[in-house]
Coordinates of C-alpha atoms and ligand atoms in Angstrom, one line a residue:
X25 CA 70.3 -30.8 -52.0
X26 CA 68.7 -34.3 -51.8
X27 CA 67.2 -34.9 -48.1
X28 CA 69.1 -37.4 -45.7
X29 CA 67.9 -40.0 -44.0
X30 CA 69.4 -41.7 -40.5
X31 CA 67.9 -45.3 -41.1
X32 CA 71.2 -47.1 -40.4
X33 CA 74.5 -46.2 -39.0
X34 CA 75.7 -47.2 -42.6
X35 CA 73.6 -43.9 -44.0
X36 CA 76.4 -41.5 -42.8
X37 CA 79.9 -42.1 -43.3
X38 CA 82.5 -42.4 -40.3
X39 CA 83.2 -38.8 -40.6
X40 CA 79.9 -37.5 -40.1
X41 CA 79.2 -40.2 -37.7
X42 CA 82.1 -38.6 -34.9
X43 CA 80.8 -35.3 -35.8
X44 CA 77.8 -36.0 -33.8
X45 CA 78.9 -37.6 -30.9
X46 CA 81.3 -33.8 -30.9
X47 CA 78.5 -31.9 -31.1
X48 CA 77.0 -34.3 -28.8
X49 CA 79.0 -33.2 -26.0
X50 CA 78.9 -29.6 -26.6
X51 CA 75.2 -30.2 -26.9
X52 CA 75.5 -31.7 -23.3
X53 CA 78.2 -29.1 -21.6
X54 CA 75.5 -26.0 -23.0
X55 CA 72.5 -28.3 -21.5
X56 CA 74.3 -28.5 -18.2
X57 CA 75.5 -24.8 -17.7
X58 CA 71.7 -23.9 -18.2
X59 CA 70.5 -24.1 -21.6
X60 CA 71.4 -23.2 -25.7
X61 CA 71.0 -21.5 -28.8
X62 CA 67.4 -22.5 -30.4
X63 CA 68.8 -23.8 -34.1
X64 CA 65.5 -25.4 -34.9
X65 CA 63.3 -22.7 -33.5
X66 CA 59.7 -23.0 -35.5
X67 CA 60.5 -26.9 -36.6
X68 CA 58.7 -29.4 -36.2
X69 CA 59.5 -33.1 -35.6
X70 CA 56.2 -35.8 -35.8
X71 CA 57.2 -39.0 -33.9
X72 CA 55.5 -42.1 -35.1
X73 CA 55.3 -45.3 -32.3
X74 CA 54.3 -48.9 -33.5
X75 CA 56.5 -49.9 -30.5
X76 CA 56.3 -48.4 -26.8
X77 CA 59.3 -46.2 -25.7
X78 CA 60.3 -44.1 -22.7
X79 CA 64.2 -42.9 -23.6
X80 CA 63.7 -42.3 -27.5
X81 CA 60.7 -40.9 -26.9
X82 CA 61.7 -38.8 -24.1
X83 CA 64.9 -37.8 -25.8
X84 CA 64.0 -37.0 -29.0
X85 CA 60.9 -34.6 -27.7
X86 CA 62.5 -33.1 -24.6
X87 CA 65.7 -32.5 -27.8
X88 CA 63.2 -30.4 -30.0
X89 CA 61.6 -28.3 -27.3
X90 CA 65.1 -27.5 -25.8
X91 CA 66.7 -26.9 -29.3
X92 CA 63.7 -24.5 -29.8
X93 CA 61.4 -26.5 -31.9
X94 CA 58.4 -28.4 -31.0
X95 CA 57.5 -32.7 -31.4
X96 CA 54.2 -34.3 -31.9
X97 CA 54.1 -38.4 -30.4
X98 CA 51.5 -40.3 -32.5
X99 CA 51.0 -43.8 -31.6
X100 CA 50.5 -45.2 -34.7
X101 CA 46.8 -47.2 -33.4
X102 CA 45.8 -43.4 -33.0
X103 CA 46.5 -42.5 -36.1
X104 CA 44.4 -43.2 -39.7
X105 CA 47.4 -45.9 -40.2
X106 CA 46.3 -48.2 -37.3
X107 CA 43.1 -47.9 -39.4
X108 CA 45.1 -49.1 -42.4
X109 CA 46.2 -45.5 -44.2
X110 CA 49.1 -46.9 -46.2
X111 CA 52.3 -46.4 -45.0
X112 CA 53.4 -44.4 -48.4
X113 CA 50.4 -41.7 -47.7
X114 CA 51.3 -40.9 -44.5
X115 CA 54.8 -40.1 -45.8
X116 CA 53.4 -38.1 -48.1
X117 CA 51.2 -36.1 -45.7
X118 CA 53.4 -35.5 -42.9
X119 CA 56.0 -34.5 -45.7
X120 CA 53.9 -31.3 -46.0
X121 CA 53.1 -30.4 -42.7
X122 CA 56.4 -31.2 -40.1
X123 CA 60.1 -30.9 -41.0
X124 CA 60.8 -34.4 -40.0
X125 CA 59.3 -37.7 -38.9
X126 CA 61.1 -40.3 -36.4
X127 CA 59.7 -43.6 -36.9
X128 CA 59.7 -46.5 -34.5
X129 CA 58.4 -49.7 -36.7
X130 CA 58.6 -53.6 -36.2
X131 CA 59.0 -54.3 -39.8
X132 CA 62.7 -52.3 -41.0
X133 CA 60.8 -52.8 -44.3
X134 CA 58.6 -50.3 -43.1
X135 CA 60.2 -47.9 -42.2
X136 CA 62.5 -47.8 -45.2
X137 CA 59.1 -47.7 -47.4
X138 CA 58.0 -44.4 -45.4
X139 CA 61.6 -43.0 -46.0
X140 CA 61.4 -43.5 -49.4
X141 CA 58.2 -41.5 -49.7
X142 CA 58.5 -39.3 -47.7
X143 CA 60.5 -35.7 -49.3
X144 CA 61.8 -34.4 -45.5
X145 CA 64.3 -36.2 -43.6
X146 CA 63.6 -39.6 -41.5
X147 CA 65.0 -41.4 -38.2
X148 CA 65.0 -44.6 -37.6
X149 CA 63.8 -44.9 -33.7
X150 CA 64.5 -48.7 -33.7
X151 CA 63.2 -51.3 -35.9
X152 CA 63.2 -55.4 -35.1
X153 CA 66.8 -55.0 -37.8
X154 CA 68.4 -51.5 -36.1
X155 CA 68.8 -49.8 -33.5
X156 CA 71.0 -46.7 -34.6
X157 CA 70.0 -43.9 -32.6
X158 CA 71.5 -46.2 -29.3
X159 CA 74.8 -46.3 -30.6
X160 CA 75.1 -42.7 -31.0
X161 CA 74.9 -42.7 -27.2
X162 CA 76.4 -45.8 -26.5
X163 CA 79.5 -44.4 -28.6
X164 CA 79.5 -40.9 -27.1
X165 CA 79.3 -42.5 -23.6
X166 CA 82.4 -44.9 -24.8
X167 CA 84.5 -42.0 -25.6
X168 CA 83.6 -39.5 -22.8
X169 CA 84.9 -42.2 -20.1
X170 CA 87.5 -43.7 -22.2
X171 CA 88.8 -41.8 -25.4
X172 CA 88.0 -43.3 -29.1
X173 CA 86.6 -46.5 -29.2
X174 CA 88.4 -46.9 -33.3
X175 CA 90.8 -50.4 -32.1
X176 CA 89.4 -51.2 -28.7
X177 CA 87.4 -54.7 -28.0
X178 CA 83.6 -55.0 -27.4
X179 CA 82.2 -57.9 -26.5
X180 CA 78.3 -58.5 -26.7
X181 CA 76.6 -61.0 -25.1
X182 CA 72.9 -62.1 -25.8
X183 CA 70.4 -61.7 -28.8
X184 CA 71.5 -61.3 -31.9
X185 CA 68.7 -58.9 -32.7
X186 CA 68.2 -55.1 -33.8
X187 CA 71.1 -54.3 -31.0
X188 CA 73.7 -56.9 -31.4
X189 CA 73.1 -55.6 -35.5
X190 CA 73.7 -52.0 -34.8
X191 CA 76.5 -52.9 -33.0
X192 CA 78.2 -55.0 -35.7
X193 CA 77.5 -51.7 -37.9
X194 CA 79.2 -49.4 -35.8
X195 CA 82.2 -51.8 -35.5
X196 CA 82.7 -51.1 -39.1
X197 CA 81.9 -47.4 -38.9
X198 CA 83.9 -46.9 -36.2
X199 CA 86.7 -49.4 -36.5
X200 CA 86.2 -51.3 -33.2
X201 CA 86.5 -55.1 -32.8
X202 CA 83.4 -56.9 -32.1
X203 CA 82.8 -60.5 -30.2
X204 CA 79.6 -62.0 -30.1
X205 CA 78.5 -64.7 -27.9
X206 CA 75.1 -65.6 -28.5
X207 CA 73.0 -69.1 -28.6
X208 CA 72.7 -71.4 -31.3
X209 CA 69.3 -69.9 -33.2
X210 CA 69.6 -66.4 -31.9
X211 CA 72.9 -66.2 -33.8
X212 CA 73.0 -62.5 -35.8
X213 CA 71.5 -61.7 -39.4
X214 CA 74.2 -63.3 -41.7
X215 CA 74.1 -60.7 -43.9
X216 CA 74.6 -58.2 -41.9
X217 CA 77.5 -60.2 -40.3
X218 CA 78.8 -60.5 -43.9
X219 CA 79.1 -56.6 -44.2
X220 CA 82.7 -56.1 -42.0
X221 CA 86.1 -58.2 -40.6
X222 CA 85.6 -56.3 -37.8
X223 CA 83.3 -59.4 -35.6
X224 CA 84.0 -62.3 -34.5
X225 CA 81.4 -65.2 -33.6
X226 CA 82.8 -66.8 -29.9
X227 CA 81.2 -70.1 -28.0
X228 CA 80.9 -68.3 -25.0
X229 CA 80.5 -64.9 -22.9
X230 CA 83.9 -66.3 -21.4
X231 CA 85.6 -66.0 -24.4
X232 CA 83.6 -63.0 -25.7
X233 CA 85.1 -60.7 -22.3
X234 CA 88.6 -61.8 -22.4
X235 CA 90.5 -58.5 -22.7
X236 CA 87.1 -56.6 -23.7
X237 CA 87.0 -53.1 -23.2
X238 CA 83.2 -52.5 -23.3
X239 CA 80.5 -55.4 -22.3
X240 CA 76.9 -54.9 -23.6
X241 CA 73.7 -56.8 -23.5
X242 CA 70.4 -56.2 -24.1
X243 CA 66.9 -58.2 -23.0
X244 CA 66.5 -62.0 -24.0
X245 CA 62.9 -61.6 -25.1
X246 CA 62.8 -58.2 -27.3
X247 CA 59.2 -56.6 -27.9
X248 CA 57.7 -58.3 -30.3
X249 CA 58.6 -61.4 -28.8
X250 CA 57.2 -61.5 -25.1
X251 CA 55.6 -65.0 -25.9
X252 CA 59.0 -66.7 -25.9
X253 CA 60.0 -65.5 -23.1
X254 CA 59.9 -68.3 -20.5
X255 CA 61.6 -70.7 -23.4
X256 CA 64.3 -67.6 -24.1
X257 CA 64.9 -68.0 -20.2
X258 CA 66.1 -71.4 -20.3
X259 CA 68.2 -70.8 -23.8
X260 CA 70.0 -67.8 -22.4
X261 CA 70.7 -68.9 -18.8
X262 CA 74.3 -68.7 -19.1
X263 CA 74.6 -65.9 -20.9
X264 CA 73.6 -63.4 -17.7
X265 CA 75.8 -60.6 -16.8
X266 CA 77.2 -60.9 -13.2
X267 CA 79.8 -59.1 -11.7
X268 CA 81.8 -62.2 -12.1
X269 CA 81.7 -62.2 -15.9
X270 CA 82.9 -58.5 -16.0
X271 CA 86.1 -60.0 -13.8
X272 CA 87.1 -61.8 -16.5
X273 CA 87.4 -58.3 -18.8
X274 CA 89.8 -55.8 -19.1
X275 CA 90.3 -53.9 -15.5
X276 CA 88.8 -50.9 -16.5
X277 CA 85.7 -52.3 -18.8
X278 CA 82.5 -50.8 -18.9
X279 CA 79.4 -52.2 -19.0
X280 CA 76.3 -50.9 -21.2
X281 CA 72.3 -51.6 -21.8
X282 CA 70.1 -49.8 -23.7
X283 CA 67.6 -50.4 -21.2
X284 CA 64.9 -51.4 -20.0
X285 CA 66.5 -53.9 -18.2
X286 CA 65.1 -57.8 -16.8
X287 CA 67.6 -58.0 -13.6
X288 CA 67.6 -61.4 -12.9
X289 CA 67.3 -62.3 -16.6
X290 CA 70.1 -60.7 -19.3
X291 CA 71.3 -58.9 -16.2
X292 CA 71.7 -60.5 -12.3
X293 CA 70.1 -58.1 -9.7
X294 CA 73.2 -56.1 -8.7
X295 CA 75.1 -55.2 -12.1
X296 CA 73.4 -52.5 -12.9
X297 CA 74.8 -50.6 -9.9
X298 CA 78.2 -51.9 -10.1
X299 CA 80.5 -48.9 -10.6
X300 CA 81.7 -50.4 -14.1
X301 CA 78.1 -50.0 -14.9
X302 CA 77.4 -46.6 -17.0
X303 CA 74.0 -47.4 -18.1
X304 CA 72.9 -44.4 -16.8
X305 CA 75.0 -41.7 -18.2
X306 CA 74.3 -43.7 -21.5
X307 CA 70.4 -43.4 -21.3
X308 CA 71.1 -40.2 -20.5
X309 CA 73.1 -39.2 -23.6
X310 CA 70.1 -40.3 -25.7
X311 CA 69.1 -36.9 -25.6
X312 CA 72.7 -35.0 -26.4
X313 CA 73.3 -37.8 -29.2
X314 CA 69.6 -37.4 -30.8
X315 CA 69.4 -33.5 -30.1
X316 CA 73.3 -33.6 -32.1
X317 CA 71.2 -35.9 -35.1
X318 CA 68.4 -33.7 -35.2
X319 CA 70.4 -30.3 -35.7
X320 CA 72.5 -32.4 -38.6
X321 CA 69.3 -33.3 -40.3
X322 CA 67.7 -30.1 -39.8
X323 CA 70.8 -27.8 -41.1
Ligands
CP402 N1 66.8 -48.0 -25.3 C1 65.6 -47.6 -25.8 O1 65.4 -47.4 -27.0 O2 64.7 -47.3 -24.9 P1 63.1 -47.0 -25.2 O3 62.6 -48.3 -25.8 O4 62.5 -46.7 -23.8 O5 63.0 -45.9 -26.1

């Protein structure tokens, strides 16, 4: 049987996709009554970081050790590849020693290249294009609090970057409707935009919450782009998320970040802690979403 791959959200049809936020929640009930079977007991998952991460990172090797396998972290500038191994020979290598690799690359490119050569299975742990692996918490945490998500409104406010992209995908693969409200030049990938009916561009985050279920944001200045910051400040200033804006959504709306978090920037300094706020429960069903990915992977 050909290997799979979870590069996008698109690589596993809607089916598959609500199979792992199911599992994900058994995952979590067996993690909270003490433990679970050990499905991946002598596998081994090698974990490649361009990028810095706490939640992936945690998640994904806290998942393999409690699912009876075992993770290696390699920042990539400790590796031969931050001494310029190509990409492809890497791949190659790890192919033969681990049982799969989870890969956190700026370039998307990249990590579709080390897919491509590599013969075991490969995760996408956030590229500058996707951001996959989120939504499979972001979605489980949806549904715990407020049943399916297929038909209900999302709004997101901010960057259209690797976030506001993954959502757009799972509006499609999940059958949500999707409002953006982002600045003129941080507008989403066209393309991508292209892909589904299910979005809708808006003027404003005013018009983007109107009857919205779910409200999510993520950081003005993403990694990569640090050196715009005080310029993305100014651009974004009315797109902050205050308790006021969530007013103006549905009564029961939620409110998600990936995290981390600027308060005072994408987020004021209180609405994280505001009781629509579930960023919590959704950082921590990183690990029951990702430990649900790497048993489907893993067979
Ligand atoms: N949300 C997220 O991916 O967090 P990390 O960058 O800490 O992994």
């Amino acid at each position: 049987m050909a290997k799979r791959d979870f590069l996008s959200l698109l690589d596993f049809a809607p089916e598959e996709l609500n199979q792992l936020i199911e599992r994900a929640g058994t995952l979590k009930q067996e993690f909270r009554s003490g433990g679970s079977e050990q499905p991946l007991k002598g596998r081994t998952a090698a974990m490649l970081f361009q990028l810095n991460s706490t939640r992936t990172r945690v998640a994904f090797e806290a998942g393999m050790s409690q699912l009876g396998g075992h993770a290696i972290t390699l920042n990539s500038e400790d590796t031969q590849m931050g001494r310029g191994e190509p990409i492809t020979d890497m791949a190659r290598v790890l192919s033969e020693m681990v049982d799969i690799v989870v890969v956190r690359t700026i370039k998307h490119a990249d990590v579709i290249e080390f897919a491509e050569a590599a013969s075991i299975p490969v995760i996408n742990a956030m590229t500058s294009l996707l951001h996959p692996c989120q939504l499979l918490a972001d979605v489980q945490t949806f549904e715990e609090l407020r049943g399916p998500i297929r038909g209900k409104t999302v709004a997101f406010i901010g960057d259209g970057y690797n976030m506001c992209h993954s959502y757009i995908n799972a509006s499609r693969q999940w059958g949500f409707n999707l409002r953006i409200a982002s600045p003129e030049g941080y507008r989403p990938d066209s393309q991508i935009l292209a892909s589904t009916n299910n979005v809708t561009l808006v003027d404003s985050p005013q018009e983007a919450v109107e009857n919205a279920d779910l409200l999510v944001t993520d950081v003005w200045a993403s990694m990569g782009h640090e050196a715009e910051e005080r310029d993305r400040r100014s651009t974004f200033a009315s797109y902050q998320i205050t308790e006021t804006l969530l007013d103006q959504a549905k009564k029961d709306a939620l409110f998600m970040h990936c995290l981390p978090a600027k308060r005072g920037e994408e987020v004021n300094e209180t609405v994280l802690d505001d009781p629509r706020s579930v960023v919590w429960q959704e950082a921590g069903n990183r690990l029951h979403s990702q430990k649900a990915l790497l048993e489907f992977l893993l067979g």
